[in-house]
PDB file of C-alpha atoms in Angstrom:
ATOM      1  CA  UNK A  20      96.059  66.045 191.782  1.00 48.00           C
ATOM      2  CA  UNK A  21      98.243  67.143 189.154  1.00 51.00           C
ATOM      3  CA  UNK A  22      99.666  65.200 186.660  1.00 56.00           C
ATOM      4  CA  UNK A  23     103.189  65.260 184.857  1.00 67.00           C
ATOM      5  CA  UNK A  24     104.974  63.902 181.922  1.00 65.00           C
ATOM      6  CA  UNK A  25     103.627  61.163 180.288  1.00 80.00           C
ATOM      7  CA  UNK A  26     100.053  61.352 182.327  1.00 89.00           C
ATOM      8  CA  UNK A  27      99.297  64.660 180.666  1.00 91.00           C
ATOM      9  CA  UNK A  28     100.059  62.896 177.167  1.00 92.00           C
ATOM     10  CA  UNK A  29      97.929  59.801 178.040  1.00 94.00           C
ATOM     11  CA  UNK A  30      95.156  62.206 178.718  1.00 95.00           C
ATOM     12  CA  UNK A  31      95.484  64.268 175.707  1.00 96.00           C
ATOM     13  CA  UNK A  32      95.702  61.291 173.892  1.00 96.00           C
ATOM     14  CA  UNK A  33      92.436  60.587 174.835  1.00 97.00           C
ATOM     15  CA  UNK A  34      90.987  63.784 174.072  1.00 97.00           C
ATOM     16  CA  UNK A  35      93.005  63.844 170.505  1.00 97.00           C
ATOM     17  CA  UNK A  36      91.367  60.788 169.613  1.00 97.00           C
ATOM     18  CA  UNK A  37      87.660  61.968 171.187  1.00 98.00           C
ATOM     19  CA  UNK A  38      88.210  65.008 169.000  1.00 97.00           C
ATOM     20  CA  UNK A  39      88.928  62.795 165.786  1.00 98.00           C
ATOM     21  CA  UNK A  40      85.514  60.870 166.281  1.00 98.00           C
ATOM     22  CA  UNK A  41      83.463  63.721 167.438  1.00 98.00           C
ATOM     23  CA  UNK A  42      84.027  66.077 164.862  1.00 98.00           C
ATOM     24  CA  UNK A  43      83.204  64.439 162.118  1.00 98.00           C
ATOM     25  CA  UNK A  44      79.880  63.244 164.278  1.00 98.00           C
ATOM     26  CA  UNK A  45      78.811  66.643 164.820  1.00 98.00           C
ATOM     27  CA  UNK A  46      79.390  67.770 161.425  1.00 98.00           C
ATOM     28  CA  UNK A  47      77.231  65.265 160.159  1.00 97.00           C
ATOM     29  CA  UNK A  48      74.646  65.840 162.574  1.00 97.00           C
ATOM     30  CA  UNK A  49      74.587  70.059 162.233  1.00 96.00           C
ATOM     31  CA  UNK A  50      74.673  69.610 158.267  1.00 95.00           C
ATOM     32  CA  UNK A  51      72.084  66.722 157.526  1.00 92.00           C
ATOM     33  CA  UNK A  52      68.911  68.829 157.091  1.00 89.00           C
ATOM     34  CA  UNK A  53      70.555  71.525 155.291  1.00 90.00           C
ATOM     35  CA  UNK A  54      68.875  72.464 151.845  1.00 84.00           C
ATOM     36  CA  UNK A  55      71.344  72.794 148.392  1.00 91.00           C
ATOM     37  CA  UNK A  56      73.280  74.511 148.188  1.00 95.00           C
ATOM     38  CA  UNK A  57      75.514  75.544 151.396  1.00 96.00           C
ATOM     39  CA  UNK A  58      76.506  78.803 151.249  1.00 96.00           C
ATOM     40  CA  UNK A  59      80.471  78.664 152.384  1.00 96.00           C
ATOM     41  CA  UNK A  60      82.245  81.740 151.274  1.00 96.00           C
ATOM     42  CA  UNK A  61      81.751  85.232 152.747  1.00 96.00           C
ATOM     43  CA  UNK A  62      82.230  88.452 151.425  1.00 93.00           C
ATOM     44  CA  UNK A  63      83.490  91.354 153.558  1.00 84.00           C
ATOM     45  CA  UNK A  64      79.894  92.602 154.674  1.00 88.00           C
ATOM     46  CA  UNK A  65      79.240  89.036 155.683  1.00 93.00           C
ATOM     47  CA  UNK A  66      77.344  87.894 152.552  1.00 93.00           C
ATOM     48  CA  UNK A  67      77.648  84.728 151.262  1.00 94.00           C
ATOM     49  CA  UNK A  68      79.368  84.594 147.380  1.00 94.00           C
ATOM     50  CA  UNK A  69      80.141  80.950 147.379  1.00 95.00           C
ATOM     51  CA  UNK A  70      78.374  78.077 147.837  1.00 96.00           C
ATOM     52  CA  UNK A  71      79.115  74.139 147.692  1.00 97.00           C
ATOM     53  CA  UNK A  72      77.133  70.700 147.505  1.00 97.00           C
ATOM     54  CA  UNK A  73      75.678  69.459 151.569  1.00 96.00           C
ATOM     55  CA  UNK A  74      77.926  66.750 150.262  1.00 97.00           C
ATOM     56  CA  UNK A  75      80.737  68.180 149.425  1.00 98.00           C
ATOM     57  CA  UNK A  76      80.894  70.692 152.835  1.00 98.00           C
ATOM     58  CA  UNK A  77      80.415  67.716 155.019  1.00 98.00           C
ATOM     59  CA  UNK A  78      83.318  65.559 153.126  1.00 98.00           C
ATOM     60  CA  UNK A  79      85.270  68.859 152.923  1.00 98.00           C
ATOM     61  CA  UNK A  80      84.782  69.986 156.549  1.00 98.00           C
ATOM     62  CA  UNK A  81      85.431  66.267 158.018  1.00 98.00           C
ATOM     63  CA  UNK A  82      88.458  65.613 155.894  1.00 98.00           C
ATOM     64  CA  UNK A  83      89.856  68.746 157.409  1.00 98.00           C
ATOM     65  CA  UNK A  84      88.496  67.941 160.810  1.00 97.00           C
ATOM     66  CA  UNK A  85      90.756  64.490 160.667  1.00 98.00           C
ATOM     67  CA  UNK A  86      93.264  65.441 158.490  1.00 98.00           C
ATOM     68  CA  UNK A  87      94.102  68.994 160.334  1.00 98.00           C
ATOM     69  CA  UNK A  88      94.804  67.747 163.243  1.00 98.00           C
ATOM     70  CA  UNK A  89      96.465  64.324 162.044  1.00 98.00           C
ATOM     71  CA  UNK A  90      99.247  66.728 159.812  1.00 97.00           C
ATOM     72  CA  UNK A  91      99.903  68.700 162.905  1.00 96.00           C
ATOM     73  CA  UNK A  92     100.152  66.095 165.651  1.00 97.00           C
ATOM     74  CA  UNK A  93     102.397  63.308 163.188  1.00 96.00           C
ATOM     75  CA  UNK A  94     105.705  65.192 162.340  1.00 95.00           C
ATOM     76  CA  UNK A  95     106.067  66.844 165.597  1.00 95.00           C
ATOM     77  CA  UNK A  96     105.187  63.615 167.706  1.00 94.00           C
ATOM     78  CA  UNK A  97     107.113  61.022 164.905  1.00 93.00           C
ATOM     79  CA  UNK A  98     109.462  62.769 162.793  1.00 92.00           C
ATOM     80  CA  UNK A  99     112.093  63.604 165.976  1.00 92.00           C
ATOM     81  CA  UNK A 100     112.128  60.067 166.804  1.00 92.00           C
ATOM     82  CA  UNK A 101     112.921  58.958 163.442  1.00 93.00           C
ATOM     83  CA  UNK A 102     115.355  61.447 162.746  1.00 91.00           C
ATOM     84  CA  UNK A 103     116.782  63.516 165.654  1.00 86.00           C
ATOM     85  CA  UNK A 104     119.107  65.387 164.233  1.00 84.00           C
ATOM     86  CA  UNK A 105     116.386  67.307 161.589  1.00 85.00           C
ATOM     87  CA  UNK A 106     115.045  68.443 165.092  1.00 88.00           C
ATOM     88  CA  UNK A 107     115.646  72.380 165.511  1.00 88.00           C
ATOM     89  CA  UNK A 108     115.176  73.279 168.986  1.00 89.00           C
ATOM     90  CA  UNK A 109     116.392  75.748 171.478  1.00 89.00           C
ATOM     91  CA  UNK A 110     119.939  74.172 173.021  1.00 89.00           C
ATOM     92  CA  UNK A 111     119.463  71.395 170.692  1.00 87.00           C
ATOM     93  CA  UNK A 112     122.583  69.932 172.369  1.00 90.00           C
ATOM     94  CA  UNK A 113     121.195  69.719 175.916  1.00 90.00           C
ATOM     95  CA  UNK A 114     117.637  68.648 174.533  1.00 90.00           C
ATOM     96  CA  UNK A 115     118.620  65.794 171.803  1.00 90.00           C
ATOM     97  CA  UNK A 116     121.572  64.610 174.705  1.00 91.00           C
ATOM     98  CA  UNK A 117     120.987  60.832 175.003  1.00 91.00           C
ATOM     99  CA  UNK A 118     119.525  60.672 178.686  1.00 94.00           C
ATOM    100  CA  UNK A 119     117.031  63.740 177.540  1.00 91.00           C
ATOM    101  CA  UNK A 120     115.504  62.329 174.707  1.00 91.00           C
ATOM    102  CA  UNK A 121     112.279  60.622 176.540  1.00 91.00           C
ATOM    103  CA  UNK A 122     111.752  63.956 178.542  1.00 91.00           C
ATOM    104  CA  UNK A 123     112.122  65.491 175.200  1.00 92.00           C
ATOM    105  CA  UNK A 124     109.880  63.564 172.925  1.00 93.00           C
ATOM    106  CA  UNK A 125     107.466  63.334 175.779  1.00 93.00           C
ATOM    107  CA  UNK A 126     107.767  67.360 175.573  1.00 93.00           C
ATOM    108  CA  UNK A 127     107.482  67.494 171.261  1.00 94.00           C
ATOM    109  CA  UNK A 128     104.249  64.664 171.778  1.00 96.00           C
ATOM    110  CA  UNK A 129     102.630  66.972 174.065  1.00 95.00           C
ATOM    111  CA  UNK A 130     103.040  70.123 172.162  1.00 96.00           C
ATOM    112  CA  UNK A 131     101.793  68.320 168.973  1.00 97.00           C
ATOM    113  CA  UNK A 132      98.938  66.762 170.572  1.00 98.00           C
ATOM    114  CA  UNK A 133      97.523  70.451 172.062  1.00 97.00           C
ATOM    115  CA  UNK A 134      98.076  71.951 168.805  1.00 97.00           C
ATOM    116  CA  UNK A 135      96.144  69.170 167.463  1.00 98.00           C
ATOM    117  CA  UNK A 136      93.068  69.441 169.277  1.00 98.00           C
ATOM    118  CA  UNK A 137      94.045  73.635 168.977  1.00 98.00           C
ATOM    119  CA  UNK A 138      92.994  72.649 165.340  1.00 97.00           C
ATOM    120  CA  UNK A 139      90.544  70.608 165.729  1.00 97.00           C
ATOM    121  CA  UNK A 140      88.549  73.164 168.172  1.00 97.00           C
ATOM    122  CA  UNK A 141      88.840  75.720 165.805  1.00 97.00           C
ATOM    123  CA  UNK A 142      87.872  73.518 162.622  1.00 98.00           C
ATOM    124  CA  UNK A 143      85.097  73.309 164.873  1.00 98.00           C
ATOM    125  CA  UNK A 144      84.470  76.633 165.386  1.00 98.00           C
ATOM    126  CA  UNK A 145      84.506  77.794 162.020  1.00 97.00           C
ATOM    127  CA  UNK A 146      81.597  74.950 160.854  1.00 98.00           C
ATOM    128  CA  UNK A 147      79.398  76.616 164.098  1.00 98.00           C
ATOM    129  CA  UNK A 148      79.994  79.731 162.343  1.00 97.00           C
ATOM    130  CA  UNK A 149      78.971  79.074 158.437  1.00 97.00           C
ATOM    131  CA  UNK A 150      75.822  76.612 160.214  1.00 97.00           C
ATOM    132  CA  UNK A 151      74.971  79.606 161.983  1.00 96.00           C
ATOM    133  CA  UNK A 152      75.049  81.903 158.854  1.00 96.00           C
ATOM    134  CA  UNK A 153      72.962  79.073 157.029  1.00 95.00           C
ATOM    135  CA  UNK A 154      70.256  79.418 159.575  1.00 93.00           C
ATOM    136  CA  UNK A 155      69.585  83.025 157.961  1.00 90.00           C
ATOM    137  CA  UNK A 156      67.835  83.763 154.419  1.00 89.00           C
ATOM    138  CA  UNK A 157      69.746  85.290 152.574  1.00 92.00           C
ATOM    139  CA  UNK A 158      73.136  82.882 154.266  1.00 93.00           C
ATOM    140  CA  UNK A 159      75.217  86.077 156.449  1.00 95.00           C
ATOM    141  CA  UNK A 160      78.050  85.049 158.577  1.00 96.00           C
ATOM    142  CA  UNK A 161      78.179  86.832 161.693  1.00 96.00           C
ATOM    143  CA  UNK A 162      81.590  88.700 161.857  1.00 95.00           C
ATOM    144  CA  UNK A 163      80.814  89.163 165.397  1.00 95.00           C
ATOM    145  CA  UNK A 164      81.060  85.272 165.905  1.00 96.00           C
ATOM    146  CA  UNK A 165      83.935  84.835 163.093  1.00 95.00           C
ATOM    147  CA  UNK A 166      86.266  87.074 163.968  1.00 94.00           C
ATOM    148  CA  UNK A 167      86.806  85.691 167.628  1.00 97.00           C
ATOM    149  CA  UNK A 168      86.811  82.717 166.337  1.00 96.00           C
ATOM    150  CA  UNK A 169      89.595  83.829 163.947  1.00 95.00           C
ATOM    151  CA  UNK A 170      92.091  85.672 166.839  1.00 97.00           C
ATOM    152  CA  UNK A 171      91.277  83.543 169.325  1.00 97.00           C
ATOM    153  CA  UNK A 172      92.827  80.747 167.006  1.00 95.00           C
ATOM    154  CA  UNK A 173      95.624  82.591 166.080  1.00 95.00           C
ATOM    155  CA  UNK A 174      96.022  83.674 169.645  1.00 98.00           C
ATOM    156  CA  UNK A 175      96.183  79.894 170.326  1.00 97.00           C
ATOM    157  CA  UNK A 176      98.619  79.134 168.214  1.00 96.00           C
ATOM    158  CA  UNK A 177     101.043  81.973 168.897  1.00 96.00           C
ATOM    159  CA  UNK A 178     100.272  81.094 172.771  1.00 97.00           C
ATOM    160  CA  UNK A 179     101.499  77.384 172.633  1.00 96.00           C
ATOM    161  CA  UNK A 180     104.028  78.062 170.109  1.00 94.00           C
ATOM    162  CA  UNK A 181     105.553  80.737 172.281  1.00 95.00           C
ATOM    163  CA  UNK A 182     104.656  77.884 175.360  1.00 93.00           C
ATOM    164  CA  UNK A 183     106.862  74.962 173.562  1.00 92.00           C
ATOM    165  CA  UNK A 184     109.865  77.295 172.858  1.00 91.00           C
ATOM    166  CA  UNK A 185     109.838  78.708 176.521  1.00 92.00           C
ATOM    167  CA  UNK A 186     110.115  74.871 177.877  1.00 89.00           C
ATOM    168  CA  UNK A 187     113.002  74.507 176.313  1.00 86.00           C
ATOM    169  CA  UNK A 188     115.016  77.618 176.932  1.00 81.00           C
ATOM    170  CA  UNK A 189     118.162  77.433 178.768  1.00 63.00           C
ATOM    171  CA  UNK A 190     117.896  76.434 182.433  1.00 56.00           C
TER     172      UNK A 190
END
């Protein structure tokens, strides 16, 4: 079965919102026995040269885990239907028309709602990658784990950016 439109958003949706109670949840659980302080900042060899409270990561590293994705998802899901004509899209004309405006905000929602979860995967991603480089004595983040982590992110991004323009070209 494959589903269109509005299905794809309801499920999406879903996983938005799973995302936005999960993360936190497993930050939380991954950071709770770590000793004082965390070790957060890497030099170029991998080294740690900053550190911060347990505390402070975890409030840090969920307030970006909810607020991330939250700050991506809004404008692009809200702001067009408050204010169409701010909207800067390929053949605006054709997109903002009247009887294309559901297939079009249905379009923006969708796009903001991957690019949310995009961020909160990665936010994700990146706390695996400093736990992991707590687990060692002295703390040493594994470039080979961070730096995937990094492109693949910004491959992401430049992947459903490049996506959400393509949808809209000129048909």
């Amino acid at each position: 079965m494959i589903l269109k439109g509005s299905a794809v958003n309801r499920v999406l949706r879903l996983l938005f919102l799973i995302g936005l109670v999960v993360g936190p949840v497993v930050i939380l659980a991954t950071t709770s026995a770590w000793p004082e302080p965390v070790a957060t900042h890497f030099g170029a060899g991998g080294l740690a040269d900053g550190w911060m409270s347990r505390k402070g990561y975890q409030a840090f590293m969920i307030a970006l885990c909810i607020a991330l994705p939250l700050i991506l998802w809004a404008p692009i899901t809200w702001l067009p239907r408050i204010w169409p004509q701010a909207v800067n899209l390929p053949h605006r004309e054709k997109w903002l028309a009247e009887n294309r405006l559901p297939e079009t905000f249905t379009m923006l929602e969708r796009f903001g709602l991957r690019l949310g979860l995009l961020a909160e995967i990665l936010v994700l991603a990146i706390h695996y990658s400093v736990w992991e480089a707590n687990q060692h004595q002295p703390a040493q983040l594994n470039m080979s784990l961070f730096l995937p982590i990094l492109v693949g992110g910004l491959v992401g991004i430049g992947g459903l950016s490049f996506g959400f323009y393509w949808q809209f070209k000129e048909t």
